Coordinates of C-alpha atoms in Angstrom, one line a residue:
X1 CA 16.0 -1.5 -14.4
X2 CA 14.9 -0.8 -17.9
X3 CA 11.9 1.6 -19.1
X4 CA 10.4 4.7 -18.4
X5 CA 11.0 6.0 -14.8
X6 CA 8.3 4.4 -12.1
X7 CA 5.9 6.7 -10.5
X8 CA 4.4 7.1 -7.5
X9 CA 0.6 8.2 -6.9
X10 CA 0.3 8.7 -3.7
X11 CA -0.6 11.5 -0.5
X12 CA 1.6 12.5 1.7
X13 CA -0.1 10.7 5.0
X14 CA -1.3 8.1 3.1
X15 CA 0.2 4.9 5.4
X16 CA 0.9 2.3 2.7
X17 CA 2.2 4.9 0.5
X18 CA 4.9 5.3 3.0
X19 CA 5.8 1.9 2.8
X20 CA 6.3 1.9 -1.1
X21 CA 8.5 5.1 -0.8
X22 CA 10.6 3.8 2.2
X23 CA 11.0 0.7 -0.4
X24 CA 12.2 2.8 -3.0
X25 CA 14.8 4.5 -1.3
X26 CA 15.6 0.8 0.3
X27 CA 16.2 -0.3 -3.6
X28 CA 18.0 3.0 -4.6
X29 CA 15.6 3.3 -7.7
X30 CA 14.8 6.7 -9.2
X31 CA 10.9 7.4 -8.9
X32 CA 8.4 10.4 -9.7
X33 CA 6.4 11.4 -7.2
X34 CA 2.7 12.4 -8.3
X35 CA 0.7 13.8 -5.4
X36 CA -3.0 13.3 -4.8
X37 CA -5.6 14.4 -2.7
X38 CA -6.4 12.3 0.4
X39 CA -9.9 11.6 -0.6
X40 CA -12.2 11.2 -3.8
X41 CA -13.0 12.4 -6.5
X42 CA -9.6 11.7 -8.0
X43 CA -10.5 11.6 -12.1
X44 CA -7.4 11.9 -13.6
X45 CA -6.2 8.7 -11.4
X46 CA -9.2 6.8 -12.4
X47 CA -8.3 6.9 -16.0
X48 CA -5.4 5.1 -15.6
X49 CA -6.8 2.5 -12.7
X50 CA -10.0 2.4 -14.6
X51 CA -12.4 2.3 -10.9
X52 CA -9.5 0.9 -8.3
X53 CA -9.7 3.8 -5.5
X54 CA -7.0 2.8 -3.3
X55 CA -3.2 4.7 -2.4
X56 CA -0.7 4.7 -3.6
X57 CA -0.9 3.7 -6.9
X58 CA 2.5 2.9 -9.0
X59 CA 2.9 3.6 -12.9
X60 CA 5.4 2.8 -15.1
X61 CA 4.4 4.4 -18.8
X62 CA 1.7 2.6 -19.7
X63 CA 1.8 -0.3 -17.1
X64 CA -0.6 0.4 -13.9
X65 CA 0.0 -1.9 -10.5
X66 CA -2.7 -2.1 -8.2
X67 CA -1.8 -2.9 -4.1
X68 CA 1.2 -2.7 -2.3
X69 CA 1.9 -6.6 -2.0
X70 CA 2.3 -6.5 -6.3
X71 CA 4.1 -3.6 -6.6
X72 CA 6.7 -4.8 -3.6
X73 CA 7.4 -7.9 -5.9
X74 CA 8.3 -5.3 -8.7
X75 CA 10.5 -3.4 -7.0
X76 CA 12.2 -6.6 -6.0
X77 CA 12.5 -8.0 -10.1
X78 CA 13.3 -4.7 -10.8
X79 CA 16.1 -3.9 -8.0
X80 CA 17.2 -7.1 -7.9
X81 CA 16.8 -7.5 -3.5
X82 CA 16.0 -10.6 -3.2
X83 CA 16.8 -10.5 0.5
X84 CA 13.3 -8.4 0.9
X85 CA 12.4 -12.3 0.8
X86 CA 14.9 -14.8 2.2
X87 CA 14.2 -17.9 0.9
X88 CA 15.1 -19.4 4.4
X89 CA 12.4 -17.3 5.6
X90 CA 10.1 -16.7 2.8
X91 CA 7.0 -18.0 4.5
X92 CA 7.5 -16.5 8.0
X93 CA 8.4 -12.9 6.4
X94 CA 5.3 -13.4 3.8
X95 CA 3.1 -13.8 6.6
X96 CA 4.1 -11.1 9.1
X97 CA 3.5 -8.9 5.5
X98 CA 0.2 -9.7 5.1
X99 CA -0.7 -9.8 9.3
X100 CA 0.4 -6.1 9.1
X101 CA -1.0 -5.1 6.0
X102 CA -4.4 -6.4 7.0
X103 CA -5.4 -7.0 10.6
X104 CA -2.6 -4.9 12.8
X105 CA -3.7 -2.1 10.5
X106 CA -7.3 -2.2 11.3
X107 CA -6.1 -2.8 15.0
X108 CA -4.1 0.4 14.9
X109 CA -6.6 2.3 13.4
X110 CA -9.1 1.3 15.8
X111 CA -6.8 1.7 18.9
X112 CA -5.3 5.0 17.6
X113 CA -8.7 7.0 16.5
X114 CA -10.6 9.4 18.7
X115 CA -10.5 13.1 19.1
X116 CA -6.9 13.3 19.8
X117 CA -6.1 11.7 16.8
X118 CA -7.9 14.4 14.9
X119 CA -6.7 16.8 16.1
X120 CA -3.4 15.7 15.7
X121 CA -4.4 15.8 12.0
X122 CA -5.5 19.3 12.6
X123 CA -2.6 20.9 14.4
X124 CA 0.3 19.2 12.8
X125 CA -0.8 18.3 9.1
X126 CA -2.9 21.2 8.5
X127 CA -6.2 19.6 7.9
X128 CA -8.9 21.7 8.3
X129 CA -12.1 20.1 10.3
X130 CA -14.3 20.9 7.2
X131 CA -11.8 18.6 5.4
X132 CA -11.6 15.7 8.2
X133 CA -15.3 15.8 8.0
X134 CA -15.1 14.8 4.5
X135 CA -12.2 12.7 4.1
X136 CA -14.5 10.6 7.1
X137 CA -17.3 10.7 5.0
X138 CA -15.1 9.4 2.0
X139 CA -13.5 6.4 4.4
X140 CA -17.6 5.7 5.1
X141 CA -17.8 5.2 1.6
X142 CA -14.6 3.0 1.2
X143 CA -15.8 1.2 4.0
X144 CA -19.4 0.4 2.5
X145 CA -19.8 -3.4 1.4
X146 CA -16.3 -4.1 3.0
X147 CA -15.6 -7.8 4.3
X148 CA -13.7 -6.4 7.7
X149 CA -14.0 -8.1 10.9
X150 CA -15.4 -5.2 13.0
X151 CA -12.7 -4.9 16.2
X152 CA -14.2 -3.3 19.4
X153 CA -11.8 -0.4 20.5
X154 CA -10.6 -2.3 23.8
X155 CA -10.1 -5.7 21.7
X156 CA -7.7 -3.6 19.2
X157 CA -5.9 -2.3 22.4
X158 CA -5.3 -5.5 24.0
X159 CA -4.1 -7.3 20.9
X160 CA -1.7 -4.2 19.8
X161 CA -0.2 -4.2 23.2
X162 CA 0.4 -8.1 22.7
X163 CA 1.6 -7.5 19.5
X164 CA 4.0 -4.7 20.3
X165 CA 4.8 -7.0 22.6
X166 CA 6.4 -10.1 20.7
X167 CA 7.3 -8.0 18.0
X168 CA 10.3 -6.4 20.3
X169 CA 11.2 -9.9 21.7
X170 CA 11.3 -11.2 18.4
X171 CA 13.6 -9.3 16.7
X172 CA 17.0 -11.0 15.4
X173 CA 19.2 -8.2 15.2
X174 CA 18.7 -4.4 14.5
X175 CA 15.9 -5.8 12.0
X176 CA 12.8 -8.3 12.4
X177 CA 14.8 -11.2 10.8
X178 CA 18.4 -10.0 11.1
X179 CA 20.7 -7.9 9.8
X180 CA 19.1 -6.5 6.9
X181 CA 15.3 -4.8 6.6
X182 CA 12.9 -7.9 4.6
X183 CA 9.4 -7.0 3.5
X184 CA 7.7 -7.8 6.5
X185 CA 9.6 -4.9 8.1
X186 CA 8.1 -2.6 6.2
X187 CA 4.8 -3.6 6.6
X188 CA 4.6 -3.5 10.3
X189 CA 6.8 0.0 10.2
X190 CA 4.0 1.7 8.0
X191 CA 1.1 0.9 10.2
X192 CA 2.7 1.7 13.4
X193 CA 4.4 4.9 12.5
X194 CA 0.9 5.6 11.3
X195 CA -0.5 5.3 14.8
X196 CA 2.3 6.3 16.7
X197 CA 3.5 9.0 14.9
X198 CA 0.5 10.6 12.4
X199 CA -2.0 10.1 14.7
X200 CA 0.1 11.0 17.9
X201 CA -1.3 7.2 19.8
X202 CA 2.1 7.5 21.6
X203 CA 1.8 3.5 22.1
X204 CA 5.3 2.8 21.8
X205 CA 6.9 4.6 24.7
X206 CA 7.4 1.4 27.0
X207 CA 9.3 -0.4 24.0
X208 CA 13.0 1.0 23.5
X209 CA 14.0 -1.6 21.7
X210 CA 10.9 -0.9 19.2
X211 CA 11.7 3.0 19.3
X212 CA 15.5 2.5 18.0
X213 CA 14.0 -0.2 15.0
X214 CA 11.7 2.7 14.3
X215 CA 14.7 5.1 14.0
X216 CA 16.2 2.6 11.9
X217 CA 13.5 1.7 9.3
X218 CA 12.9 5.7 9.1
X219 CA 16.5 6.6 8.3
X220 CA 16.1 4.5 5.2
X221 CA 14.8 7.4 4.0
X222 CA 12.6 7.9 0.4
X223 CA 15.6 8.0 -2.3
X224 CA 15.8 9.8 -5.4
X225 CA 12.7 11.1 -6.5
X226 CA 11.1 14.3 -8.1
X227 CA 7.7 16.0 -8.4
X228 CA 5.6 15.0 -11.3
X229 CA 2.1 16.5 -12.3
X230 CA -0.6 14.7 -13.2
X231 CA -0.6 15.8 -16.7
X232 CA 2.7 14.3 -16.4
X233 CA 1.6 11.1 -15.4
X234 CA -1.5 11.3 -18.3
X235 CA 0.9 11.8 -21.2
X236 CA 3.7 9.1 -19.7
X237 CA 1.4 6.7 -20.0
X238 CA -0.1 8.5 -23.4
X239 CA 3.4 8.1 -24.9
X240 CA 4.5 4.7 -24.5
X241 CA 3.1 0.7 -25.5
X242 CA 2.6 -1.3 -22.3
X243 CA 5.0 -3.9 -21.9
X244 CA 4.2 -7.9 -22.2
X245 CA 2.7 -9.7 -19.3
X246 CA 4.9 -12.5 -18.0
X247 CA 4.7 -16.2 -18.4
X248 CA 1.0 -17.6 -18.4
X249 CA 0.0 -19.6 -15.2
X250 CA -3.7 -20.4 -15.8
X251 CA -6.4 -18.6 -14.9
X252 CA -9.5 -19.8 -12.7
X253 CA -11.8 -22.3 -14.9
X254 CA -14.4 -19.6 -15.1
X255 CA -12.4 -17.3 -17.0
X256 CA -10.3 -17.6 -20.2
X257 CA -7.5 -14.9 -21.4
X258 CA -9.1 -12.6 -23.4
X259 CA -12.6 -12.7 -21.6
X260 CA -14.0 -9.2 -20.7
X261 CA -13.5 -9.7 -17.0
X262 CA -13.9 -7.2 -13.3
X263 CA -11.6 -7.4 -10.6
X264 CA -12.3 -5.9 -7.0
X265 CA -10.3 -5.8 -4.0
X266 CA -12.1 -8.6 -1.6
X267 CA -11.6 -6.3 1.7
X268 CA -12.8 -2.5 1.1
X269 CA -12.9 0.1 -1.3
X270 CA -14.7 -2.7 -3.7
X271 CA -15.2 -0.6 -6.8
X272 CA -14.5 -2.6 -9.7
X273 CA -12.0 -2.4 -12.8
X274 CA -13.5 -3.7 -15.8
X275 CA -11.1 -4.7 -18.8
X276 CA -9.7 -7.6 -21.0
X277 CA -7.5 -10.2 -18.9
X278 CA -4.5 -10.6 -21.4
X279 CA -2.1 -11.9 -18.8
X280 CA -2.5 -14.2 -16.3
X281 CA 1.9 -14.6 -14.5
X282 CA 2.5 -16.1 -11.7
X283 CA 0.4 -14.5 -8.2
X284 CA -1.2 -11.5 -10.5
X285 CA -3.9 -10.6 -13.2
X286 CA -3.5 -8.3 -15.9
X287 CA -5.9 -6.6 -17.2
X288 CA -5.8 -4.4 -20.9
X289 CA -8.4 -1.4 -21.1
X290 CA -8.6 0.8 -24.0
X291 CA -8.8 4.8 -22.6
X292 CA -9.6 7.5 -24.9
X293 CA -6.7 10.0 -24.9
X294 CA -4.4 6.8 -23.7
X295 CA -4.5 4.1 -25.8
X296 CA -4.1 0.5 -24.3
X297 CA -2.9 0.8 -20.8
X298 CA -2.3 -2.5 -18.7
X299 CA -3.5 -2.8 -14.7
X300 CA -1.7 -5.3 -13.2
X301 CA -3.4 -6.6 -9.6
X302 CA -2.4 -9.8 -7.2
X303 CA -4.2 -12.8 -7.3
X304 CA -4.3 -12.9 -3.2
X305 CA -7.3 -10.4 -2.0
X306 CA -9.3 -10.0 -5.4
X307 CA -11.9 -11.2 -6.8
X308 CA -12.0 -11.9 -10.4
X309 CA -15.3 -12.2 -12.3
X310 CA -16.6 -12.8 -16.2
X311 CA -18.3 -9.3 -17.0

């Protein structure tokens, strides 16, 4: 890849966070990790997201991508691994990504949580309860205006167990689809390592075969990567022009490129980035905003689970 080295904002037990670093070991590119706190305020991030609130974040000089789904397809055009997405099995792998990503991580969450859980958080990650107590009160807040289906505790149970389940019958070789890991591995590895493992669930003791693909997709490991301070990350993006967006596929009939537009995520944590679409490639927006101290920086979102609005 070409440009300025791709950084990581992130938190440590931050679950899709661990999904984007397993990925960038996975592709063998070099990355900068930038560490954040696990719950708002985070100012310095806002500046370069411009109101999106979610983790991780990845940066790359002046280019900001939003979501885990987009920045996956980047590390793909940049590493080259197409077989993250087989062709052959583009649509099955696709939708197992987004089934993880969305409803088997509420139904972990909501089969995992309790007072074991935090205090599993407590013990072993050295969370204080005083800080718990607020990072709950920040997830309230996430929460707030979310379009979630609401999953009764013994629901989430009974469809994880079903889950966990097929997912060990259904897998090909030592990965889901063969040989190789594919996106959709890495998906389904993020949430359930962060039930099994962060939050000490222990659900996946009956499933050996489900342990050793665990061991697998862990071993992968996180790469090359070094520390990087937010000031760091400030003058990076400071320092350099953000690049073109990509070939223009058109944008909804309501909006025109170079309308002053918001963009929300459709699903939680709905606090809107306001800016200038300038780009409208193939399955993403792009969005120019002019930050004092910054200069033009462009936030690149999917098109799949946002809304996009005339300001």
């Amino acid at each position: 890849m070409s440009g300025p080295t791709p950084l990581l904002h992130h938190y440590w037990l931050s679950p899709f966070s661990e999904k984007m670093r397993l990925m960038f070991g996975h592709c063998d590119i070099a990355w900068g990790s930038v560490e954040h706190s696990m719950r708002l305020p985070r100012p310095e991030l806002m500046l370069l997201t411009g109101g999106y609130r979610k983790m991780p974040v990845m940066q790359q000089g002046a280019d900001i991508y939003c979501d885990t789904r987009l920045m996956s397809t980047q590390l793909m055009a940049w590493s080259g691994r197409d077989d993250l997405l087989p062709e052959a099995r583009r649509l099955e792998v696709q939708e197992l990504s987004d089934f993880a990503d969305s409803r088997l991580f509420f139904v972990v969450i909501t089969a995992s949580m309790g007072g074991s859980a935090l205090r599993a958080l407590r013990r072993e990650h050295g969370a204080t309860w005083g800080e718990l107590l607020r990072v709950v009160w920040d997830r309230v807040g996430m929460m707030r205006g979310a379009e979630v289906p609401r999953i009764p505790p013994k629901v989430a149970k009974r469809e994880l167990q079903a889950f966990l389940q097929r997912f060990e019958q259904e897998l090909e070789g030592p990965f889901r689809f063969g040989d190789g890991p594919t996106l959709a591995d890495f998906s389904v590895y993020h949430v359930l390592r962060f039930g099994h493992e962060t939050l000490r669930a222990d659900f996946l003791r009956r499933y050996p075969r489900l342990l050793d693909w665990m061991a697998r997709m862990a071993a992968i490991g996180h790469g090359r990567y070094h520390d990087v301070p937010i000031r760091d990350a400030l003058e990076e993006a400071a320092v350099h022009s953000p690049a073109e967006p990509g070939p223009l596929v058109a944008p909804p009939s309501d909006c025109e490129i170079g309308d002053a537009v918001t963009i929300r995520p459709a699903d939680y944590g709905t606090i809107p980035t306001q800016g200038i679409l300038i780009g409208a490639p193939a399955g993403s927006w792009v969005l120019r905003r002019e930050v004092e101290g910054l200069g033009a920086l462009h936030v690149h979102f999917p098109r799949q689970g946002y809304h996009l609005r005339p300001a």
